[in-house]
XYZ file of C-alpha atoms in Angstrom:
691
model
C 138.115 97.357 128.051
C 139.888 96.115 131.223
C 140.455 98.399 134.197
C 144.208 98.245 133.600
C 143.871 99.361 129.981
C 141.459 102.081 131.003
C 143.890 103.368 133.635
C 146.817 103.407 131.166
C 144.763 105.301 128.613
C 143.636 107.899 131.179
C 147.221 108.478 132.343
C 148.390 108.881 128.745
C 145.697 111.421 128.032
C 146.298 113.456 131.181
C 150.080 113.485 130.811
C 150.202 114.485 127.163
C 148.420 117.817 127.188
C 148.587 121.382 128.142
C 145.820 123.775 128.718
C 142.396 125.201 127.851
C 141.132 128.514 126.465
C 138.108 130.643 126.628
C 134.980 128.898 125.320
C 133.795 129.996 121.872
C 130.729 132.130 121.378
C 128.391 129.609 119.868
C 124.754 128.946 120.614
C 125.129 130.362 124.134
C 126.352 133.796 125.161
C 129.648 132.553 126.580
C 132.157 135.348 127.105
C 134.250 133.320 129.552
C 134.085 130.327 131.849
C 132.875 132.680 134.549
C 129.392 133.363 133.244
C 127.200 131.197 131.042
C 123.505 130.992 130.250
C 121.413 129.230 127.657
C 120.510 131.234 124.571
C 116.800 130.557 124.167
C 116.663 132.373 120.834
C 119.449 131.017 118.585
C 119.845 131.578 114.846
C 118.389 128.783 112.655
C 118.083 128.199 108.930
C 116.192 124.938 108.313
C 112.587 126.032 108.761
C 112.644 128.997 106.397
C 115.649 128.429 104.115
C 117.456 131.537 105.395
C 119.064 132.641 108.653
C 116.749 134.102 111.271
C 116.180 133.981 115.001
C 114.260 130.991 116.318
C 111.424 133.106 117.717
C 110.974 134.730 114.278
C 110.468 131.506 112.317
C 106.912 130.826 111.222
C 107.726 127.083 111.286
C 108.903 125.726 114.689
C 112.395 124.199 114.684
C 114.132 122.185 117.423
C 117.781 123.104 117.984
C 120.631 121.196 119.654
C 123.738 123.316 120.127
C 127.298 121.987 120.295
C 127.490 123.333 123.840
C 124.483 121.276 124.960
C 125.858 118.161 123.259
C 129.277 118.601 124.879
C 127.891 119.203 128.376
C 125.976 115.913 128.245
C 129.151 113.991 127.413
C 127.796 112.948 124.021
C 130.191 111.886 121.254
C 127.842 110.207 118.735
C 125.055 111.539 116.538
C 122.449 108.994 117.621
C 123.036 109.724 121.318
C 122.657 113.469 120.697
C 119.215 113.023 119.157
C 117.780 110.306 121.382
C 118.920 111.898 124.657
C 117.586 115.330 123.790
C 114.668 114.811 121.383
C 111.906 112.404 122.423
C 110.315 112.362 118.943
C 113.423 110.544 117.663
C 114.200 106.865 118.260
C 116.929 104.634 116.873
C 117.663 100.929 116.581
C 121.343 100.142 115.821
C 122.386 96.952 114.053
C 125.158 95.646 111.810
C 123.460 97.230 108.793
C 123.491 100.752 110.225
C 120.826 102.512 112.287
C 117.067 102.347 111.846
C 115.951 105.913 112.546
C 112.391 107.065 113.327
C 111.002 110.596 113.610
C 107.443 111.066 114.907
C 106.572 107.458 114.119
C 107.922 107.381 110.549
C 111.078 105.559 109.463
C 114.338 106.244 107.636
C 113.036 106.652 104.124
C 110.705 109.489 105.195
C 113.460 111.463 106.972
C 115.761 113.768 105.046
C 119.229 114.131 106.601
C 121.195 117.172 105.445
C 124.696 118.452 106.089
C 124.692 122.234 105.679
C 121.532 121.932 103.614
C 122.853 119.202 101.264
C 121.447 115.665 101.356
C 123.463 112.875 102.959
C 123.172 109.790 100.750
C 123.805 106.136 101.455
C 121.829 103.444 103.242
C 122.135 99.747 103.950
C 118.859 97.875 103.592
C 116.967 101.050 104.569
C 119.281 101.597 107.561
C 121.314 104.821 107.693
C 125.070 104.765 108.332
C 125.200 107.555 110.934
C 128.926 106.962 111.481
C 129.495 109.114 108.390
C 128.587 112.210 110.441
C 131.616 113.932 111.980
C 130.391 115.090 115.395
C 133.603 117.010 116.114
C 132.546 119.586 113.498
C 128.899 119.960 114.516
C 127.894 123.525 115.440
C 124.229 122.724 115.915
C 121.602 120.208 114.822
C 118.254 121.544 113.605
C 115.225 119.255 113.469
C 112.117 120.266 111.525
C 109.032 118.120 112.128
C 106.592 117.330 109.328
C 106.583 117.573 105.565
C 109.144 119.983 104.101
C 109.118 119.076 100.420
C 108.398 122.649 99.276
C 111.986 123.575 100.202
C 113.819 120.253 100.263
C 112.080 117.945 97.787
C 111.640 114.188 98.029
C 111.949 112.178 101.289
C 111.010 115.071 103.620
C 107.665 113.600 104.749
C 108.435 112.908 108.425
C 110.801 115.859 108.718
C 114.300 117.201 108.141
C 117.448 116.825 110.249
C 119.978 119.471 109.198
C 123.503 119.282 110.615
C 125.232 122.663 110.619
C 129.025 122.435 110.833
C 131.425 124.885 112.403
C 134.256 126.820 110.751
C 136.016 129.043 113.317
C 137.291 132.454 112.176
C 138.636 133.802 115.469
C 142.177 132.397 115.625
C 145.115 132.223 113.250
C 145.893 128.603 114.164
C 144.102 126.220 116.523
C 144.712 122.556 117.326
C 142.105 120.496 119.171
C 142.101 116.967 120.543
C 138.887 115.587 122.068
C 138.771 112.075 123.568
C 135.881 110.090 125.063
C 136.215 106.590 126.506
C 133.851 104.261 128.355
C 133.131 100.584 128.892
C 132.831 97.879 126.213
C 135.742 99.337 124.270
C 133.961 102.580 123.401
C 136.489 105.150 122.226
C 136.055 108.362 120.246
C 139.153 110.360 119.342
C 138.736 113.591 117.356
C 141.674 115.747 116.221
C 141.391 118.974 114.255
C 143.743 121.594 112.831
C 142.242 124.950 111.828
C 143.891 127.900 110.128
C 142.345 131.262 109.316
C 143.977 134.451 108.030
C 143.061 137.267 105.641
C 139.785 135.651 104.636
C 141.289 132.207 103.926
C 140.389 129.255 106.117
C 141.564 125.650 106.207
C 139.822 123.133 108.472
C 141.245 119.617 108.794
C 139.814 116.914 111.029
C 140.207 113.221 111.772
C 137.910 111.137 113.978
C 138.365 107.543 115.088
C 135.369 105.834 116.658
C 135.143 102.273 117.913
C 133.085 100.012 120.154
C 133.152 96.327 121.059
C 130.267 93.947 120.460
C 128.370 93.050 123.609
C 125.547 90.864 124.873
C 122.901 91.482 127.520
C 122.326 87.711 127.732
C 124.253 84.790 126.257
C 121.141 82.640 125.803
C 118.774 82.178 122.883
C 115.741 80.004 122.356
C 116.343 76.917 120.272
C 114.596 77.275 116.930
C 111.031 75.987 117.151
C 110.929 76.085 120.954
C 109.654 78.708 123.400
C 111.124 77.000 126.473
C 114.455 75.327 125.570
C 117.514 77.583 125.411
C 121.099 77.280 124.306
C 124.278 79.328 124.583
C 125.114 81.795 121.806
C 127.867 84.285 120.979
C 125.551 86.392 118.782
C 126.030 90.037 119.810
C 123.145 92.168 121.011
C 125.065 95.226 119.795
C 127.447 94.916 116.860
C 130.893 96.352 117.459
C 132.687 98.407 114.838
C 135.685 100.556 113.971
C 135.278 103.711 111.935
C 137.412 106.599 110.684
C 136.380 109.954 109.234
C 138.746 112.380 107.525
C 137.505 115.842 106.605
C 139.069 118.800 104.838
C 137.377 122.106 104.113
C 138.659 125.334 102.560
C 136.971 128.722 102.675
C 137.893 132.007 101.081
C 136.199 135.381 101.580
C 138.180 138.072 99.708
C 135.695 140.757 100.708
C 132.444 141.278 102.608
C 130.351 140.280 99.580
C 131.872 136.988 98.375
C 132.485 133.717 100.264
C 133.663 130.493 98.604
C 134.031 126.996 100.050
C 135.171 123.523 99.052
C 135.226 120.401 101.169
C 135.829 116.655 101.198
C 134.878 113.928 103.686
C 136.038 110.310 103.582
C 134.530 107.696 105.909
C 135.417 104.065 106.559
C 133.681 101.592 108.837
C 133.940 97.865 109.445
C 132.017 95.710 111.924
C 133.727 93.655 114.602
C 131.677 90.513 115.218
C 132.579 87.105 116.677
C 133.678 84.546 114.103
C 131.822 81.311 113.421
C 132.559 78.373 115.695
C 131.569 74.723 115.544
C 130.764 74.470 119.264
C 128.359 77.420 119.603
C 125.968 79.460 117.475
C 125.945 83.168 116.685
C 129.236 83.724 114.883
C 129.661 85.102 111.355
C 132.004 84.382 108.464
C 132.408 87.988 107.379
C 132.315 91.597 108.506
C 130.286 94.375 106.899
C 132.533 97.072 105.404
C 131.390 100.553 104.390
C 133.133 103.395 102.579
C 131.889 106.873 101.810
C 133.387 109.789 99.882
C 131.616 113.136 99.768
C 132.869 116.384 98.261
C 131.303 119.726 97.536
C 132.053 123.190 96.195
C 129.953 126.280 96.646
C 129.778 129.951 97.269
C 127.575 132.851 98.200
C 127.576 136.416 96.919
C 125.871 139.032 99.085
C 124.744 142.059 97.115
C 123.427 143.613 100.336
C 122.606 142.370 103.824
C 119.221 141.045 102.603
C 120.052 140.044 99.020
C 122.300 137.133 98.120
C 122.910 134.448 95.506
C 124.086 130.995 96.553
C 125.351 128.026 94.510
C 126.350 124.526 95.670
C 127.418 121.310 93.960
C 127.792 118.043 95.906
C 128.887 114.537 94.942
C 128.298 111.723 97.440
C 129.517 108.128 96.972
C 128.732 105.272 99.322
C 129.275 101.536 99.071
C 129.234 98.525 101.338
C 129.804 94.790 101.183
C 131.181 91.727 102.933
C 134.812 91.274 103.952
C 135.506 87.649 104.907
C 137.533 86.866 108.026
C 136.796 83.122 107.966
C 137.910 80.704 105.249
C 134.897 79.252 103.392
C 134.413 76.948 100.402
C 133.960 79.996 98.165
C 135.950 82.834 99.745
C 139.363 83.332 101.344
C 140.176 85.477 104.356
C 140.328 89.121 103.227
C 138.076 88.661 100.165
C 135.615 91.517 99.646
C 132.226 91.070 97.947
C 130.421 94.297 97.164
C 126.698 94.343 97.915
C 125.645 97.859 97.042
C 127.106 101.029 95.571
C 125.303 104.375 95.563
C 126.271 107.692 94.023
C 124.462 111.007 93.891
C 125.227 114.339 92.266
C 123.310 117.468 93.201
C 123.535 121.080 92.090
C 121.514 123.919 93.584
C 121.182 127.614 92.793
C 119.291 129.781 95.296
C 118.550 133.493 95.524
C 117.499 135.077 98.829
C 115.978 138.510 98.228
C 114.622 141.251 100.438
C 112.222 142.707 97.887
C 110.659 144.903 100.558
C 111.470 145.975 104.106
C 109.188 143.379 105.689
C 109.591 140.416 103.340
C 112.066 137.741 102.299
C 111.692 135.899 99.004
C 113.564 132.769 97.935
C 113.865 131.446 94.391
C 115.750 128.243 93.723
C 116.509 125.519 91.212
C 117.814 122.049 91.975
C 119.173 119.197 89.838
C 119.917 115.772 91.239
C 120.961 112.420 89.781
C 121.051 109.165 91.734
C 122.863 105.965 90.752
C 122.426 102.535 92.315
C 124.367 99.350 91.663
C 123.340 96.386 93.824
C 124.651 92.937 93.002
C 122.378 91.327 95.607
C 119.325 92.883 93.953
C 120.559 92.787 90.344
C 120.208 96.569 89.926
C 122.263 98.975 87.844
C 120.041 102.016 87.366
C 120.007 105.795 87.627
C 117.368 108.509 87.741
C 117.383 112.309 87.697
C 115.121 114.997 89.141
C 114.761 118.672 88.271
C 113.037 121.115 90.585
C 112.188 124.797 90.843
C 110.853 126.355 94.010
C 109.812 129.698 95.428
C 108.964 130.923 98.902
C 107.715 134.314 100.039
C 107.666 135.377 103.682
C 106.048 138.683 104.633
C 105.225 140.535 107.834
C 101.965 142.483 107.861
C 99.489 144.095 110.253
C 102.265 144.585 112.831
C 102.232 141.113 114.438
C 101.406 138.753 111.547
C 103.846 136.788 109.392
C 102.800 134.607 106.468
C 104.963 132.176 104.510
C 103.893 130.675 101.192
C 106.039 128.181 99.317
C 105.693 126.006 96.231
C 107.995 123.465 94.631
C 107.604 121.893 91.194
C 109.580 118.687 90.803
C 110.097 116.790 87.567
C 111.108 113.194 88.215
C 112.460 111.132 85.329
C 110.073 108.291 86.165
C 107.123 110.061 87.801
C 106.826 113.293 85.779
C 105.716 116.462 87.613
C 104.712 116.905 91.240
C 103.658 120.057 93.129
C 104.245 120.487 96.872
C 102.858 123.655 98.492
C 103.404 125.042 101.979
C 101.510 127.738 103.906
C 102.240 129.008 107.416
C 100.777 131.858 109.427
C 102.217 133.290 112.640
C 100.682 135.800 115.038
C 103.349 137.211 117.378
C 102.170 139.703 120.006
C 105.003 140.404 122.453
C 106.587 137.190 123.723
C 103.773 134.982 122.438
C 103.676 133.079 119.142
C 100.674 131.365 117.584
C 101.442 129.352 114.442
C 99.412 127.354 111.922
C 101.095 125.225 109.261
C 100.033 123.193 106.257
C 102.658 121.515 104.117
C 102.521 118.877 101.438
C 105.168 116.216 101.078
C 106.067 113.565 98.570
C 108.547 110.773 98.225
C 109.598 109.240 94.942
C 110.120 105.457 95.270
C 113.777 104.511 95.485
C 115.649 102.717 92.755
C 115.624 99.538 94.841
C 111.823 99.693 95.193
C 111.495 100.177 91.438
C 114.031 97.683 90.104
C 114.860 95.173 92.848
C 115.408 91.622 91.574
C 116.592 89.844 94.711
C 117.217 86.172 95.457
C 118.913 84.646 98.500
C 118.790 81.486 100.579
C 118.455 81.799 104.358
C 118.617 78.588 106.397
C 117.667 76.566 103.352
C 114.661 78.740 102.452
C 114.600 80.790 99.275
C 113.752 84.495 99.657
C 112.704 86.562 96.638
C 111.840 90.266 96.317
C 110.776 92.188 93.227
C 110.714 95.900 92.563
C 107.755 97.462 90.788
C 108.166 99.960 87.924
C 104.491 100.917 88.206
C 104.731 102.394 91.701
C 103.310 105.844 92.389
C 105.011 108.484 94.547
C 104.019 108.620 98.190
C 102.177 111.825 99.115
C 101.504 113.438 102.488
C 99.529 116.265 104.059
C 100.871 117.749 107.293
C 98.868 120.065 109.570
C 100.184 121.642 112.783
C 99.076 124.212 115.358
C 101.643 125.696 117.722
C 101.471 128.036 120.721
C 104.686 129.400 122.181
C 105.901 131.790 124.848
C 109.546 132.828 124.646
C 111.509 135.310 126.757
C 115.122 135.606 127.898
C 114.488 133.255 130.808
C 111.844 130.780 129.656
C 110.603 129.155 126.458
C 107.428 127.047 126.419
C 105.985 125.528 123.269
C 102.961 123.260 122.653
C 102.330 121.732 119.222
C 99.573 119.492 117.884
C 100.035 117.823 114.502
C 98.516 115.434 111.975
C 100.537 113.792 109.198
C 98.622 111.749 106.618
C 100.407 109.713 103.954
C 98.836 108.145 100.865
C 100.191 105.399 98.584
C 102.787 104.191 101.082
C 105.228 101.809 99.425
C 105.427 98.505 101.285
C 106.631 94.976 100.659
C 103.623 92.705 100.264
C 103.705 88.933 100.240
C 102.279 87.391 97.066
C 101.056 83.802 97.290
C 102.668 81.274 94.957
C 100.846 78.855 92.682
C 102.265 76.459 90.072
C 102.357 79.115 87.339
C 104.196 81.672 89.500
C 106.572 78.976 90.747
C 107.629 78.299 87.150
C 108.022 82.033 86.582
C 110.286 82.356 89.606
C 112.485 79.442 88.539
C 112.868 81.043 85.109
C 113.779 84.398 86.708
C 116.300 82.792 89.081
C 117.946 79.734 87.470
C 120.133 79.258 90.562
C 117.071 78.271 92.608
C 116.620 74.516 93.004
C 113.339 72.675 92.530
C 113.302 71.742 96.206
C 113.676 75.413 97.218
C 110.899 76.417 94.833
C 108.564 73.716 96.156
C 109.021 74.977 99.737
C 108.201 78.585 98.873
C 104.727 79.819 99.782
C 105.129 83.506 98.842
C 107.488 86.128 97.437
C 107.748 89.849 98.194
C 106.632 92.589 95.803
C 106.825 96.350 96.363
C 103.365 97.892 96.022
C 101.410 101.044 96.792
C 98.808 99.933 99.279
C 99.064 101.441 102.715
C 97.896 104.699 104.172
C 99.620 106.284 107.116
C 98.058 108.421 109.816
C 100.227 110.000 112.497
C 98.703 112.241 115.169
C 100.487 113.712 118.095
C 101.362 116.465 120.484
C 104.689 117.936 121.601
C 105.451 120.006 124.696
C 108.856 121.685 124.991
C 110.098 123.676 127.967
C 113.443 125.359 128.592
C 114.141 127.794 131.397
C 117.054 129.685 132.934
C 115.648 129.362 136.458
C 118.502 131.278 138.095
C 122.048 132.235 137.193
C 123.955 129.130 136.191
C 121.012 126.725 136.257
C 118.926 125.634 133.268
C 116.139 123.080 133.054
C 114.702 121.598 129.858
C 111.909 119.062 129.444
C 110.372 117.679 126.260
C 107.387 115.370 125.904
C 105.894 113.784 122.785
C 102.680 111.808 122.374
C 102.468 109.965 119.043
C 99.650 107.803 117.707
C 100.929 106.297 114.456
C 98.813 103.905 112.388
C 98.899 102.362 108.947
C 96.008 101.030 106.906
C 96.207 98.134 104.473
C 92.886 97.274 102.870
C 90.227 97.893 105.509
C 92.426 97.141 108.502
C 94.233 99.717 110.638
C 97.315 98.609 112.608
C 99.860 100.473 114.711
C 102.879 101.594 112.757
C 105.904 99.332 113.149
C 108.355 100.535 115.856
C 106.103 103.430 116.913
C 106.210 104.740 120.492
C 103.137 106.275 122.145
C 104.832 108.346 124.882
C 108.384 109.626 125.206
C 110.099 112.367 127.212
C 113.582 113.806 127.719
C 114.661 115.844 130.752
C 117.912 117.718 131.350
C 119.066 119.808 134.306
C 122.288 121.753 133.866
C 124.234 123.721 136.492
C 127.321 125.841 135.889
C 129.446 127.802 138.324
C 132.968 129.139 138.263
C 135.633 130.020 140.776
C 138.264 132.225 139.191
C 139.678 130.415 136.187
C 137.941 127.117 136.980
C 134.416 126.349 135.770
C 132.271 123.370 136.785
C 129.340 122.105 134.731
C 127.043 119.360 136.042
C 124.426 117.829 133.744
C 121.738 115.300 134.631
C 119.643 114.020 131.740
C 117.186 111.222 131.175
C 115.053 109.602 128.513
C 111.762 107.929 129.412
C 109.530 106.140 126.942
C 106.618 103.724 126.868
C 106.693 100.403 125.034
C 107.650 100.155 121.362
C 105.006 98.562 119.144
C 105.893 95.798 116.700
C 103.623 94.184 114.140
C 103.072 90.630 112.945
C 104.340 87.893 115.239
C 106.809 90.172 117.019
C 106.164 91.065 120.633
C 106.290 94.692 121.799
C 109.466 95.949 123.447
C 108.982 97.196 127.030
C 109.339 100.848 127.975
C 112.270 102.162 129.989
C 113.828 105.146 131.730
C 117.574 105.810 131.454
C 119.396 108.556 133.380
C 122.914 109.906 132.811
C 125.113 112.182 134.925
C 128.017 114.117 133.419
C 130.452 116.684 134.832
C 132.729 118.968 132.817
C 135.670 120.865 134.306
C 136.934 123.931 132.399
C 140.322 125.348 133.362
C 141.162 128.723 131.821
C 144.851 128.630 132.604
C 146.672 130.205 129.656
C 145.834 132.848 127.068
C 146.706 130.541 124.171
C 145.383 127.231 125.487
C 142.630 125.554 127.465
C 141.848 122.112 128.809
C 138.571 120.432 129.711
C 138.517 117.054 131.467
C 135.132 115.427 132.046
C 133.751 112.424 133.871
C 130.290 110.939 134.155
C 128.106 107.860 134.444
C 125.791 106.648 131.690
C 122.691 104.667 132.671
C 122.991 105.402 136.399
C 120.345 102.855 137.436
C 121.738 100.076 135.208
C 118.642 99.550 133.027
C 119.113 96.625 130.610
C 116.801 94.654 128.337
C 118.125 91.154 129.036
C 115.236 89.149 127.602
C 116.362 85.946 125.919
C 116.648 86.349 122.163
C 114.054 84.624 120.026
C 112.714 84.733 116.480
C 109.747 86.923 117.481
C 111.526 89.287 119.864
C 112.507 92.887 119.090
C 114.151 95.518 121.262
C 114.031 99.255 122.023
C 116.685 99.700 124.734
C 120.209 98.904 123.509
C 122.235 99.988 126.539
C 124.717 97.457 127.979
C 124.103 98.888 131.458
C 125.878 101.326 133.728
C 129.161 102.697 132.336
C 131.796 105.172 133.473
C 132.462 107.826 130.796
C 135.687 109.844 130.771
C 136.616 112.640 128.392
C 139.491 115.013 127.866
C 139.578 117.963 125.501
C 142.642 120.071 124.742
C 142.760 123.139 122.536
C 145.811 125.199 121.597
C 145.342 128.450 119.705
C 147.485 131.209 118.339
């Protein structure tokens, strides 16, 4: 974005608005812009399956509030996690985002929206642009296996996004804009209505970014010294839109109903192919998602309730051509993959005694996958029943015992237990956790039948119907001190995974070469002769992740808060008799944030300095490790409480203050960990009108 365009956009934003109101009571005790402090004991739900204060949970949970996210000038989901949680790392690309939690990748991480699974991936990369950040109330991250409550995929942990539905105003209209360099723009508009127990919440978000390079050179194929110019982007630009509509109705204090729909659209924005330079593409990747749900909760008493939810999630992606080819015209769309899931859950939360909470639940889920590139058109269902009992005894002890029985259409029955014990004298907490996890192989891993040609070489992958589920055992010890002014937590953990599903290369002989040509008639004899191996999904590896986390947050004096988080992770995988470091694992990572707030009358100033520091990222095979880095960001927010029915909040900051960039020349064996384009000015403007 040029300086002239940036200036015009800023003027348009500043001239088109009115005012700013009192900040909502959310995760901090904010009664006005005059006084604000961090709430070190928020309400969470992910660890135990029911609402309780953070200090009361037997399983530690990490919480990011909307207030913290806003004060750091964050407008995207990946930035919220990576800036504030060192155990999380992400690698964006044109296929989505490769997400890691405590050393384990996408397929071991369960992402939920209000407790319901978010479906859809592109080649094991998650499309995080489907998450509407304008509606996020808080993000809860649970480390370790959580299959007793949440079922398959929760081996590395659970990320649960809790959305907001205001009930304070009759009508409110909000516009929130963030802009920065390289064409980054996020525009979020919402219209909320609430009266007599009925609520309507409408939102639209537009998000875009330009492609960029950190170097315009690449090594010529087969050479480690000769370079050439390229237009291949380091970061792939995109345009995305999200529309959301939710209705709620609570006719009385016992019953609450809800229904919602979210539609998402995203398309990449890459340079087109050229004859004079490499790195262009003939097509863009296009993604569409449609998710809707209905549900309700009936509260018999304050401690006894019955909850039901039904969710349908559809996601598909493919290629949209913007260059004329021999086969396709400009505008042609070729679908690569279509996914659909349906899930219904019934859950009872019961206070059977004064000091206990018991949960009974049943869950049904069906997944569909159609992938033309992998020749798959399959579906599978799972049925599950689970129970959890939490009880306080002997004054300061709390025990939680959970068990889930899952019936998978392909893999029959599987039990996943969980046991936690907490000793809580005064402000101290000592916790011990064991939880079992499992992951049923995906439909692609079971039924893949993939053939493609890349630079003249045939590539073949097969699924395996004889795969076994992956199983894990997670152990953790935690010590915590929590008061109104300081929270300090230290956790040690071990996560061991058996029967990890991996792609293994199978050597080709004359017999297998004939088999492959029969399976894929489109393959030529010359392509078959050049093949030396094909890929087959198999159970072979074991995973072993050990680590320690230290988390500190303190209200040092009025208006000033400091938080620091450090994670040490030693992640390995074993194939045969050989142990190797887990792909993309990071040994040391830390996040630091210092936040200061002060007000003068109706004006409030918030200054936030935050940084992420991490050691090198390990890569396997022929790939070289990516170097470590430290990135610091400074953000200021200005709250003006000028009218009773309106408020405004301009903000300005600098991302990557010290201009850290990984500008190594691209090569076939080079991977990256830092994806920043360098120092950027970030400007935001939020307007809210309420009646």
